[in-house]
XYZ file of N, CA and C in Angstrom:
567
model
N 59.217 120.213 151.197
C 58.663 118.884 151.127
C 57.136 118.929 151.186
N 56.594 119.861 151.980
C 55.149 119.926 152.106
C 54.487 120.365 150.801
N 55.202 121.138 149.963
C 54.655 121.530 148.663
C 54.515 120.318 147.755
N 55.471 119.395 147.810
C 55.410 118.182 147.003
C 54.219 117.340 147.423
N 54.062 117.145 148.723
C 52.942 116.350 149.229
C 51.619 117.029 148.888
N 51.571 118.349 149.008
C 50.362 119.085 148.650
C 50.034 118.909 147.164
N 51.061 118.938 146.326
C 50.860 118.731 144.888
C 50.342 117.339 144.581
N 50.886 116.344 145.279
C 50.429 114.966 145.083
C 48.972 114.831 145.519
N 48.630 115.413 146.643
C 47.244 115.358 147.119
C 46.287 115.998 146.123
N 46.690 117.135 145.559
C 45.832 117.796 144.568
C 45.633 116.913 143.339
N 46.700 116.258 142.893
C 46.573 115.371 141.735
C 45.684 114.176 142.050
N 45.776 113.661 143.271
C 44.956 112.516 143.651
C 43.478 112.882 143.729
N 43.199 114.146 144.046
C 41.807 114.601 144.110
C 41.109 114.448 142.763
N 41.866 114.606 141.697
C 41.281 114.623 140.348
C 41.512 113.317 139.597
N 41.493 112.193 140.311
C 41.671 110.877 139.700
C 40.629 110.632 138.619
N 39.453 111.203 138.796
C 38.353 110.981 137.872
C 38.629 111.577 136.486
N 39.568 112.531 136.390
C 39.922 113.074 135.078
C 40.583 111.997 134.209
N 41.396 111.126 134.839
C 41.996 110.019 134.099
C 40.920 109.046 133.629
N 39.910 108.843 134.471
C 38.785 107.984 134.101
C 38.045 108.584 132.903
N 37.773 109.871 132.967
C 37.093 110.557 131.870
C 37.932 110.502 130.593
N 39.224 110.722 130.738
C 40.148 110.650 129.605
C 40.098 109.262 128.973
N 40.094 108.223 129.810
C 40.030 106.854 129.306
C 38.745 106.584 128.551
N 37.640 107.069 129.086
C 36.346 106.876 128.419
C 36.342 107.584 127.066
N 36.904 108.781 127.010
C 36.962 109.527 125.747
C 37.793 108.758 124.716
N 38.917 108.190 125.138
C 39.740 107.416 124.214
C 39.018 106.159 123.738
N 38.264 105.507 124.632
C 37.491 104.329 124.214
C 36.444 104.721 123.177
N 35.779 105.846 123.386
C 34.784 106.329 122.421
C 35.456 106.679 121.098
N 36.621 107.328 121.169
C 37.352 107.685 119.940
C 37.733 106.430 119.158
N 38.168 105.377 119.852
C 38.479 104.115 119.181
C 37.254 103.531 118.506
N 36.112 103.616 119.183
C 34.860 103.143 118.591
C 34.469 103.937 117.362
N 34.677 105.248 117.418
C 34.356 106.099 116.268
C 35.246 105.749 115.077
N 36.540 105.576 115.328
C 37.460 105.200 114.249
C 37.030 103.868 113.635
N 36.657 102.927 114.499
C 36.277 101.596 114.025
C 34.943 101.624 113.276
N 33.984 102.427 113.748
C 32.658 102.432 113.122
C 32.541 103.405 111.947
N 33.417 104.393 111.870
C 33.397 105.371 110.774
C 34.777 105.465 110.130
N 35.207 104.392 109.473
C 36.586 104.389 108.964
C 36.856 105.468 107.919
N 35.902 105.759 107.036
C 36.180 106.747 105.991
C 36.384 108.134 106.589
N 35.470 108.549 107.484
C 35.608 109.870 108.115
C 36.900 109.965 108.905
N 37.231 108.884 109.602
C 38.469 108.869 110.387
C 39.678 108.988 109.478
N 39.615 108.337 108.336
C 40.739 108.388 107.406
C 40.892 109.780 106.798
N 39.781 110.432 106.516
C 39.841 111.807 106.002
C 40.495 112.722 107.040
N 40.075 112.594 108.306
C 40.676 113.411 109.367
C 42.160 113.108 109.530
N 42.513 111.821 109.433
C 43.919 111.446 109.531
C 44.722 112.058 108.389
N 44.152 112.078 107.193
C 44.878 112.655 106.055
C 45.067 114.161 106.231
N 44.077 114.824 106.806
C 44.206 116.265 107.077
C 45.299 116.495 108.118
N 45.298 115.680 109.171
C 46.329 115.775 110.204
C 47.711 115.531 109.601
N 47.819 114.532 108.726
C 49.066 114.200 108.037
C 49.580 115.415 107.253
N 48.687 116.073 106.526
C 49.058 117.246 105.727
C 49.542 118.391 106.608
N 48.795 118.657 107.659
C 49.154 119.749 108.567
C 50.487 119.453 109.252
N 50.707 118.188 109.591
C 51.968 117.804 110.227
C 53.152 118.091 109.319
N 53.021 117.749 108.035
C 54.089 118.058 107.077
C 54.356 119.557 107.049
N 53.301 120.346 106.950
C 53.424 121.797 106.855
C 54.107 122.377 108.089
N 53.619 122.007 109.281
C 54.162 122.549 110.534
C 55.613 122.102 110.737
N 55.892 120.835 110.433
C 57.273 120.347 110.542
C 58.195 121.145 109.631
N 57.732 121.427 108.438
C 58.525 122.224 107.505
C 58.800 123.626 108.023
N 57.777 124.260 108.593
C 57.941 125.606 109.166
C 59.005 125.584 110.265
N 58.912 124.576 111.147
C 59.893 124.476 112.235
C 61.297 124.228 111.692
N 61.398 123.403 110.657
C 62.719 123.109 110.099
C 63.319 124.337 109.415
N 62.505 125.100 108.705
C 62.984 126.346 108.083
C 63.436 127.310 109.177
N 62.633 127.439 110.221
C 62.977 128.324 111.336
C 64.282 127.892 111.997
N 64.439 126.579 112.223
C 65.666 126.060 112.823
C 66.869 126.368 111.942
N 66.726 126.134 110.629
C 67.841 126.360 109.702
C 68.252 127.829 109.693
N 67.273 128.720 109.606
C 67.592 130.148 109.534
C 68.178 130.661 110.856
N 67.677 130.166 111.970
C 68.189 130.657 113.248
C 69.565 130.085 113.583
N 69.964 128.993 112.941
C 71.263 128.378 113.232
C 72.245 128.470 112.061
N 71.994 129.350 111.129
C 72.848 129.407 109.933
C 74.274 129.844 110.244
N 74.466 130.571 111.342
C 75.819 131.007 111.696
C 76.599 129.927 112.431
N 75.887 128.968 113.027
C 76.538 127.955 113.861
C 76.505 126.556 113.238
N 75.682 126.365 112.240
C 75.472 125.035 111.656
C 75.919 125.084 110.188
N 76.963 124.305 109.866
C 77.511 124.383 108.509
C 76.561 123.820 107.457
N 75.726 122.863 107.803
C 74.813 122.268 106.829
C 73.422 122.854 106.893
N 73.320 124.126 107.276
C 72.021 124.746 107.459
C 71.241 124.846 106.153
N 71.922 124.929 105.027
C 71.245 125.019 103.731
C 70.431 123.767 103.426
N 70.961 122.602 103.828
C 70.223 121.347 103.612
C 68.978 121.314 104.483
N 69.099 121.787 105.713
C 67.926 121.842 106.596
C 66.890 122.808 106.048
N 67.371 123.936 105.513
C 66.461 124.913 104.918
C 65.738 124.310 103.712
N 66.482 123.649 102.841
C 65.873 123.037 101.655
C 64.863 121.963 102.049
N 65.238 121.146 103.022
C 64.332 120.099 103.485
C 63.060 120.705 104.076
N 63.201 121.764 104.836
C 62.050 122.440 105.429
C 61.140 123.039 104.377
N 61.738 123.652 103.361
C 60.940 124.245 102.281
C 60.178 123.157 101.532
N 60.835 122.031 101.277
C 60.161 120.910 100.603
C 58.991 120.420 101.454
N 59.201 120.285 102.770
C 58.115 119.849 103.652
C 56.947 120.841 103.648
N 57.246 122.134 103.647
C 56.189 123.158 103.602
C 55.401 123.033 102.303
N 56.095 122.910 101.186
C 55.427 122.802 99.881
C 54.574 121.535 99.824
N 55.135 120.409 100.268
C 54.366 119.156 100.272
C 53.149 119.297 101.192
N 53.329 119.909 102.340
C 52.207 120.120 103.256
C 51.112 120.956 102.627
N 51.487 122.023 101.917
C 50.493 122.873 101.256
C 49.760 122.087 100.173
N 50.501 121.347 99.367
C 49.876 120.545 98.300
C 48.910 119.529 98.899
N 49.341 118.849 99.954
C 48.483 117.839 100.573
C 47.262 118.461 101.240
N 47.393 119.680 101.774
C 46.232 120.356 102.359
C 45.254 120.806 101.279
N 45.785 121.258 100.140
C 44.910 121.709 99.046
C 44.229 120.541 98.344
N 44.880 119.390 98.328
C 44.344 118.212 97.639
C 44.300 117.030 98.613
N 43.262 116.968 99.458
C 43.187 115.899 100.460
C 43.176 114.494 99.849
N 42.668 114.349 98.648
C 42.655 113.026 98.011
C 44.083 112.529 97.788
N 44.993 113.439 97.464
C 46.399 113.067 97.288
C 46.963 112.594 98.625
N 46.625 113.333 99.673
C 47.093 112.951 101.005
C 46.580 111.565 101.378
N 45.311 111.304 101.075
C 44.724 110.003 101.398
C 45.409 108.886 100.612
N 45.853 109.185 99.403
C 46.542 108.187 98.590
C 47.987 107.985 99.041
N 48.592 109.025 99.593
C 50.004 108.970 99.965
C 50.241 108.250 101.300
N 49.289 108.352 102.215
C 49.496 107.788 103.554
C 49.851 106.303 103.519
N 49.133 105.459 102.757
C 49.525 104.037 102.740
C 50.927 103.823 102.173
N 51.294 104.614 101.165
C 52.638 104.489 100.596
C 53.690 104.918 101.615
N 53.387 105.977 102.334
C 54.276 106.445 103.396
C 54.464 105.341 104.433
N 53.346 104.714 104.844
C 53.406 103.618 105.805
C 54.226 102.452 105.253
N 54.005 102.109 103.978
C 54.729 100.986 103.372
C 56.229 101.252 103.348
N 56.625 102.440 102.933
C 58.054 102.749 102.886
C 58.652 102.838 104.294
N 57.856 103.296 105.263
C 58.330 103.324 106.647
C 58.541 101.901 107.144
N 57.577 100.991 106.867
C 57.743 99.583 107.231
C 58.970 98.991 106.547
N 59.169 99.330 105.281
C 60.322 98.824 104.535
C 61.619 99.288 105.196
N 61.689 100.575 105.525
C 62.886 101.121 106.171
C 63.130 100.458 107.526
N 62.064 100.327 108.329
C 62.214 99.697 109.642
C 62.622 98.237 109.498
N 62.065 97.547 108.502
C 62.423 96.147 108.282
C 63.890 95.987 107.924
N 64.360 96.831 107.021
C 65.772 96.777 106.625
C 66.661 97.126 107.817
N 66.242 98.123 108.607
C 67.009 98.495 109.802
C 67.084 97.339 110.789
N 65.956 96.652 111.001
C 65.951 95.518 111.928
C 66.840 94.386 111.431
N 66.811 94.136 110.138
C 67.667 93.083 109.583
C 69.138 93.438 109.788
N 69.497 94.681 109.496
C 70.873 95.124 109.709
C 71.279 95.037 111.167
N 70.382 95.432 112.054
C 70.669 95.375 113.484
C 70.813 93.929 113.948
N 69.966 93.040 113.424
C 70.052 91.628 113.821
C 71.376 91.010 113.365
N 71.836 91.395 112.178
C 73.120 90.892 111.683
C 74.254 91.381 112.580
N 74.172 92.643 113.015
C 75.187 93.183 113.923
C 75.172 92.435 115.255
N 73.971 92.148 115.766
C 73.868 91.400 117.025
C 74.438 89.992 116.871
N 74.165 89.360 115.736
C 74.679 88.009 115.480
C 76.197 88.033 115.403
N 76.745 89.054 114.749
C 78.188 89.206 114.645
C 78.823 89.386 116.025
N 78.131 90.106 116.909
C 78.645 90.342 118.256
C 78.370 89.179 119.204
N 77.712 88.139 118.704
C 77.455 86.950 119.515
C 76.343 87.116 120.533
N 75.433 88.056 120.304
C 74.322 88.285 121.233
C 73.189 87.315 120.880
N 72.703 86.569 121.880
C 71.671 85.568 121.595
C 70.328 86.203 121.212
N 69.486 85.397 120.615
C 68.123 85.773 120.208
C 68.087 86.844 119.124
N 69.147 86.989 118.371
C 69.190 87.962 117.287
C 68.218 87.578 116.171
N 67.887 86.313 116.086
C 67.006 85.826 115.024
C 65.601 86.418 115.071
N 65.146 86.770 116.271
C 63.823 87.368 116.385
C 63.759 88.710 115.667
N 64.817 89.484 115.774
C 64.856 90.764 115.057
C 64.914 90.539 113.552
N 65.646 89.517 113.134
C 65.718 89.178 111.717
C 64.338 88.814 111.193
N 63.619 87.967 111.929
C 62.267 87.577 111.520
C 61.344 88.797 111.502
N 61.432 89.640 112.525
C 60.616 90.858 112.567
C 60.882 91.762 111.380
N 62.153 91.917 111.011
C 62.503 92.740 109.857
C 61.948 92.165 108.566
N 62.049 90.857 108.412
C 61.525 90.204 107.202
C 60.007 90.359 107.139
N 59.325 90.190 108.283
C 57.866 90.342 108.322
C 57.469 91.771 107.941
N 58.179 92.762 108.457
C 57.862 94.155 108.111
C 58.048 94.411 106.616
N 59.081 93.845 106.032
C 59.298 94.021 104.595
C 58.180 93.349 103.793
N 57.752 92.176 104.228
C 56.650 91.481 103.540
C 55.366 92.309 103.642
N 55.081 92.841 104.837
C 53.892 93.698 105.002
C 53.994 94.920 104.098
N 55.181 95.522 104.010
C 55.382 96.688 103.152
C 55.095 96.342 101.693
N 55.540 95.181 101.261
C 55.297 94.756 99.871
C 53.798 94.572 99.632
N 53.104 93.949 100.607
C 51.654 93.783 100.476
C 50.942 95.135 100.401
N 51.374 96.090 101.218
C 50.749 97.417 101.200
C 51.030 98.122 99.881
N 52.252 98.006 99.366
C 52.556 98.627 98.080
C 51.738 98.000 96.954
N 51.497 96.692 97.067
C 50.695 95.992 96.069
C 49.210 96.323 96.203
N 48.735 96.519 97.424
C 47.328 96.793 97.679
C 47.227 97.886 98.742
N 47.216 99.169 98.338
C 47.200 100.268 99.311
C 46.006 100.228 100.275
N 44.896 99.594 99.878
C 43.753 99.495 100.789
C 44.133 98.733 102.052
N 45.047 97.777 101.921
C 45.546 97.051 103.085
C 46.255 98.015 104.040
N 46.979 98.972 103.481
C 47.643 99.984 104.304
C 46.643 100.863 105.028
N 45.564 101.212 104.343
C 44.522 102.029 104.974
C 43.892 101.263 106.130
N 43.578 99.986 105.883
C 42.987 99.161 106.942
C 43.953 99.018 108.117
N 45.245 98.852 107.820
C 46.241 98.719 108.890
C 46.333 100.004 109.706
N 46.335 101.131 109.029
C 46.423 102.421 109.725
C 45.219 102.611 110.638
N 44.027 102.365 110.111
C 42.817 102.558 110.904
C 42.741 101.551 112.049
N 43.146 100.325 111.789
C 43.149 99.318 112.850
C 44.114 99.681 113.962
N 45.311 100.139 113.587
C 46.295 100.550 114.595
C 45.813 101.764 115.377
N 45.158 102.688 114.668
C 44.650 103.880 115.330
C 43.573 103.513 116.351
N 42.609 102.679 115.957
C 41.548 102.263 116.874
C 42.136 101.495 118.056
N 43.074 100.584 117.781
C 43.690 99.792 118.850
C 44.461 100.692 119.814
N 45.165 101.684 119.280
C 45.921 102.608 120.141
C 44.978 103.416 121.026
N 43.871 103.886 120.462
C 42.894 104.627 121.270
C 42.317 103.738 122.364
N 41.957 102.504 122.012
C 41.383 101.595 123.006
C 42.399 101.261 124.096
N 43.622 100.980 123.704
C 44.656 100.656 124.698
C 44.896 101.838 125.628
N 44.971 103.044 125.066
C 45.171 104.241 125.882
C 43.999 104.437 126.826
N 42.791 104.222 126.323
C 41.605 104.359 127.167
C 41.600 103.374 128.318
N 41.879 102.118 128.028
C 41.891 101.085 129.068
C 42.966 101.387 130.106
N 44.159 101.764 129.653
C 45.240 102.075 130.595
C 44.915 103.304 131.443
N 44.276 104.299 130.862
C 43.891 105.488 131.629
C 42.855 105.141 132.694
N 41.912 104.280 132.344
C 40.892 103.873 133.308
C 41.522 103.066 134.441
N 42.398 102.143 134.104
C 43.098 101.364 135.134
C 43.887 102.296 136.048
N 44.599 103.258 135.457
C 45.386 104.210 136.230
C 44.484 105.026 137.153
N 43.315 105.442 136.654
C 42.380 106.226 137.471
C 41.954 105.451 138.706
N 41.598 104.188 138.518
C 41.153 103.397 139.661
C 42.304 103.080 140.618
N 43.504 102.969 140.103
C 44.658 102.760 140.998
C 44.931 104.014 141.829
N 44.810 105.170 141.202
C 44.987 106.419 141.950
C 43.906 106.538 143.016
N 42.665 106.211 142.646
C 41.562 106.278 143.600
C 41.820 105.327 144.782
N 42.275 104.104 144.485
C 42.555 103.135 145.546
C 43.695 103.625 146.450
N 44.728 104.213 145.844
C 45.849 104.744 146.622
C 45.362 105.870 147.529
N 44.524 106.750 146.975
C 43.990 107.880 147.734
C 43.187 107.367 148.919
N 42.354 106.354 148.671
C 41.515 105.813 149.730
C 42.359 105.101 150.791
N 43.363 104.337 150.364
C 44.205 103.587 151.298
C 45.029 104.498 152.201
N 45.401 105.653 151.685
C 46.257 106.564 152.449
C 45.471 107.761 153.011
N 44.158 107.726 152.887
C 43.281 108.759 153.433
C 43.699 110.157 152.984
N 43.930 110.283 151.685
C 44.360 111.591 151.158
C 43.216 112.341 150.533
């Protein structure tokens, strides 16, 4: 038990790291907001690398489980496709920058259709407030159509969400830091 308390005390000593983390996230949100093009280029590079790394992991998973997994060939094929797409997107960042809004639009479309289907299931089961999910699904589909019609809207949405996420994370980290500090002070740790 004393090891647990000792560990908690050590973590409370470094409350200021959460504060520093929060400040860094606030600055990152400001950078995304003030330098949208540079941020978008970095996001497209990250997107490309993510495809590549995901593909490598999927190929590795398929090959290591080929004796136990009957559909391992599909996982292998999917992984190889992800690796190839990742390489293409890394070699041609402009393609990656053009693909991200379309990816977002199709993701919104898929989520919208999923929400509509889920809302219909909830309505069938007699669960109240199912209409909110239906409205949310319809709104996501409308946003997806707007992004497909005007990909710049998708870029703006991505950058806005990224900046907002950084700011929210920063604010929450700062609040958490001060709560830890207050707890430490109140309990004389």
